Tab-separated table of C-alpha atoms in Angstrom:
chain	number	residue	atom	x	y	z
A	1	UNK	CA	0.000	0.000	0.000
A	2	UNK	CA	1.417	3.122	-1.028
A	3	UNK	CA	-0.145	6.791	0.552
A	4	UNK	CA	0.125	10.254	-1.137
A	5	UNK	CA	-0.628	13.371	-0.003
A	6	UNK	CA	-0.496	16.954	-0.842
A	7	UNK	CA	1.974	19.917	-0.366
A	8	UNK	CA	-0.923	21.930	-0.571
A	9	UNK	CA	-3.103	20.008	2.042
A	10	UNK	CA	-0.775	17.539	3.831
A	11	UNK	CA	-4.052	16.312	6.324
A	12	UNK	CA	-5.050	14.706	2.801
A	13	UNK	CA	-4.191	11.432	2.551
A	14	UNK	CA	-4.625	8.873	-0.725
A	15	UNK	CA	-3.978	5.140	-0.291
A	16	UNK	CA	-3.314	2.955	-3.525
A	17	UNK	CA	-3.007	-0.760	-3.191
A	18	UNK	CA	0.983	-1.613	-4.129
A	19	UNK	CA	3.702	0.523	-4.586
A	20	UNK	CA	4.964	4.016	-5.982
A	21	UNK	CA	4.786	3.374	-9.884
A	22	UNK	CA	3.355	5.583	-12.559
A	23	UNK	CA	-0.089	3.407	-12.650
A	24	UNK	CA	-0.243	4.318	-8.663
A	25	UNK	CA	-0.129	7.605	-8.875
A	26	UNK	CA	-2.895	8.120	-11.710
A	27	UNK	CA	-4.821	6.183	-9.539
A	28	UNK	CA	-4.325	8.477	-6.628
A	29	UNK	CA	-4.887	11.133	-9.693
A	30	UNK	CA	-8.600	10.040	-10.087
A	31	UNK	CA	-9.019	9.623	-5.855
A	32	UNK	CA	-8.234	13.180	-6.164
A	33	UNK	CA	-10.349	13.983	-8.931
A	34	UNK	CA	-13.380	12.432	-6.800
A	35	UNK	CA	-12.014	14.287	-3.776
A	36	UNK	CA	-12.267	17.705	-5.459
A	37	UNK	CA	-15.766	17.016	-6.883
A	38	UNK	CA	-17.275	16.147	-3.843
A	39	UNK	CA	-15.846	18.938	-2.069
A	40	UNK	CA	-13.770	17.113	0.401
A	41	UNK	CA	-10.100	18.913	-0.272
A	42	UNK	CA	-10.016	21.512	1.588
A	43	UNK	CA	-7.456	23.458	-1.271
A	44	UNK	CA	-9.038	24.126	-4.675
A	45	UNK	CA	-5.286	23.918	-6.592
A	46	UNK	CA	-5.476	26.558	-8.367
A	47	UNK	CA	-2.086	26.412	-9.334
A	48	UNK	CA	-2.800	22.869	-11.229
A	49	UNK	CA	-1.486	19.511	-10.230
A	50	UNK	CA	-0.173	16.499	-11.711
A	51	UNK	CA	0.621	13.042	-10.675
A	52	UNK	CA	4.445	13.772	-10.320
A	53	UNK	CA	3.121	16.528	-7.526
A	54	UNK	CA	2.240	13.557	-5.334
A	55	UNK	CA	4.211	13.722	-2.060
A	56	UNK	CA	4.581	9.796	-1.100
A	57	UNK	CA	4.004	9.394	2.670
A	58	UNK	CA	6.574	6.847	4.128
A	59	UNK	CA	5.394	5.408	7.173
A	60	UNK	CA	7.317	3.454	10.456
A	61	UNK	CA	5.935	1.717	12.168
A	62	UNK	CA	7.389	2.212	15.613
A	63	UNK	CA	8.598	-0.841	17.115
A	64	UNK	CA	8.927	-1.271	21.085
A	65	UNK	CA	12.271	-2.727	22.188
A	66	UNK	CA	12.561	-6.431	23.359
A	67	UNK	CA	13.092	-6.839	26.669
A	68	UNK	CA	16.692	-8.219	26.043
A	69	UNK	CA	17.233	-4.688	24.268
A	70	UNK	CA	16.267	-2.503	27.857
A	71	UNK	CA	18.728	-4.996	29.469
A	72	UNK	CA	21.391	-4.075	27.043
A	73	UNK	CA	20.808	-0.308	27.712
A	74	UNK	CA	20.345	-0.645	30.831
A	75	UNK	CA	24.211	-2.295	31.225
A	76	UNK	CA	25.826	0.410	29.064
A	77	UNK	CA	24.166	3.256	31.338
A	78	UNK	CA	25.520	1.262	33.701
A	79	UNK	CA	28.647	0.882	32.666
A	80	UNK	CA	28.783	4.822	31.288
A	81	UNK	CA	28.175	5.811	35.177
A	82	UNK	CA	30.964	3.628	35.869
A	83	UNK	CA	33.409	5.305	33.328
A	84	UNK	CA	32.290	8.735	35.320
A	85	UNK	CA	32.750	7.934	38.666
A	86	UNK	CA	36.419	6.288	37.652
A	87	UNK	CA	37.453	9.628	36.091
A	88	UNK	CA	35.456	11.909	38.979
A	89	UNK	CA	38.206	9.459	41.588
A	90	UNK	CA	40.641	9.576	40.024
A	91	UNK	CA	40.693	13.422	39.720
A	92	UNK	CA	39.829	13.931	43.178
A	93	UNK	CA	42.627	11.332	44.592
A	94	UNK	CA	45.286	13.127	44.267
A	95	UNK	CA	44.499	16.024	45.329
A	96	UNK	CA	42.783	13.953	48.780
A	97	UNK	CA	46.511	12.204	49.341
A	98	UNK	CA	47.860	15.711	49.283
A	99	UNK	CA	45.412	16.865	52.255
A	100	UNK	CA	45.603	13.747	53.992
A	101	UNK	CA	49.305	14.033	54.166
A	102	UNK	CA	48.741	17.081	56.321
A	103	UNK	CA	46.341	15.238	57.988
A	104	UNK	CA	49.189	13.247	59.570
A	105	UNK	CA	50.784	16.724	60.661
A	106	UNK	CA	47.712	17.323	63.180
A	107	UNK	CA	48.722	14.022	65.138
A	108	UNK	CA	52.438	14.881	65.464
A	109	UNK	CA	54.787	16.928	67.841
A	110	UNK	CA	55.823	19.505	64.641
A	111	UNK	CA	54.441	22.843	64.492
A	112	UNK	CA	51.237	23.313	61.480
A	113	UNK	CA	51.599	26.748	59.578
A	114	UNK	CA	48.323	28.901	59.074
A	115	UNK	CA	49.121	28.110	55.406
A	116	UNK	CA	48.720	24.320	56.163
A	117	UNK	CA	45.292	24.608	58.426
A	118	UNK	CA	44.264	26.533	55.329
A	119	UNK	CA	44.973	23.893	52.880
A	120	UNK	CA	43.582	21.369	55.617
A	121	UNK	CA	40.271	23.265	55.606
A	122	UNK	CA	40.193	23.720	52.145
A	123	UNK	CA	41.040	19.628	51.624
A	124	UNK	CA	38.712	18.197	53.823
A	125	UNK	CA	36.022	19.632	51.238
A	126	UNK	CA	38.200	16.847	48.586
A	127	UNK	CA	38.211	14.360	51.082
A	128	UNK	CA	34.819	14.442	51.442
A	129	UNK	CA	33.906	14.480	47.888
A	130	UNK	CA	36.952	11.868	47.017
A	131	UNK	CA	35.566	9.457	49.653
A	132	UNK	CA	32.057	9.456	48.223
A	133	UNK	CA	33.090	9.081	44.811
A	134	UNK	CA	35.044	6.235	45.727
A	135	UNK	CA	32.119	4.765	47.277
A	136	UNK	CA	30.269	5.331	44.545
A	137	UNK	CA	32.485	3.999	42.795
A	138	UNK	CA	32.779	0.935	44.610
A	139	UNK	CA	29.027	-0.084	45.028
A	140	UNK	CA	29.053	1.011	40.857
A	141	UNK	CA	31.451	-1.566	39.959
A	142	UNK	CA	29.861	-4.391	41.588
A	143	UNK	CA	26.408	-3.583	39.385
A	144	UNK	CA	28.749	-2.970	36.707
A	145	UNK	CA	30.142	-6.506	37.176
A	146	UNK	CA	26.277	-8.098	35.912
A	147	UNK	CA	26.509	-4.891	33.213
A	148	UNK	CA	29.598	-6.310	31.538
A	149	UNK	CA	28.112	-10.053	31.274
A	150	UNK	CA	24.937	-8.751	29.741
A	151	UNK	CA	26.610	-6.931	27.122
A	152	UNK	CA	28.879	-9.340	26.677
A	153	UNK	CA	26.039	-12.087	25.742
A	154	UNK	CA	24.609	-9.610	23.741
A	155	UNK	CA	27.946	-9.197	21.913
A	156	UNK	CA	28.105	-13.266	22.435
A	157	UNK	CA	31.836	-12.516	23.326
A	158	UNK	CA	31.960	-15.147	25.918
């Protein structure tokens, strides 16, 4: 089945049994014909028309995905989060090791500099965010685990 409709009127639609040929559309010629007679087109085309004027309407049919498919996209959200949260640590790592080296100077005998309560004050804002990444991280990776299998039997990879 092959529909046509109108530049002029696109809410007009003409169905021909087959497919886009020559024969169709002076078939959908005479629907249109009929159309224009019984006062159903709501254009007049003044302009003229002819058959090659025809605007074929392709139609998809929109398909819902398999539950196997969710799984799949599912996994690689999955493992996309997991990809983040490795980069977001690994950023924020270094700069935690650096604050909790000064950590280590608030449980000694040496004197701490205003500069270094500073940087400790300023670092225990990274160590917060470093240790809940890495959390994140951690409880990530073990749904990530199931991710990886599921893409990989979609792959069929092992």
């Amino acid at each position: 089945m092959v529909q046509y409709t109108l530049k002029e009127d696109p809410e007009a639609v003409i169905k021909i049994p087959g497919k886009d040929s020559k024969k169709a559309r002076e078939k959908a010629m005479n629907q249109l014909m009929d159309l224009m007679d019984s006062g159903k087109l709501k254009t007049s085309l003044n302009q003229g028309f002819s058959p090659n004027d025809f605007i074929e309407v392709q139609t998809t049919v929109p398909t819902k995905p398999s539950p196997q498919e969710d799984e799949v996209a599912q996994a690689v959200q999955i493992l996309n989060l997991l990809a983040s949260l490795k980069l977001k640590m690994q950023e924020l790592q270094q700069q935690a090791l650096k604050t909790r080296a000064i950590v280590d100077l608030l449980f000694s005998d040496e004197p701490i500099s205003e500069e270094d309560v500073l940087q400790l004050k300023e670092g225990f804002k990274v160590l917060k965010k470093f240790a809940q990444a890495n959390i994140q991280y951690r409880e990530t990776r073990k749904r990530a685990e199931s991710a990886r299998a599921i893409l990989d039997r979609a792959l069929q990879l092992k």
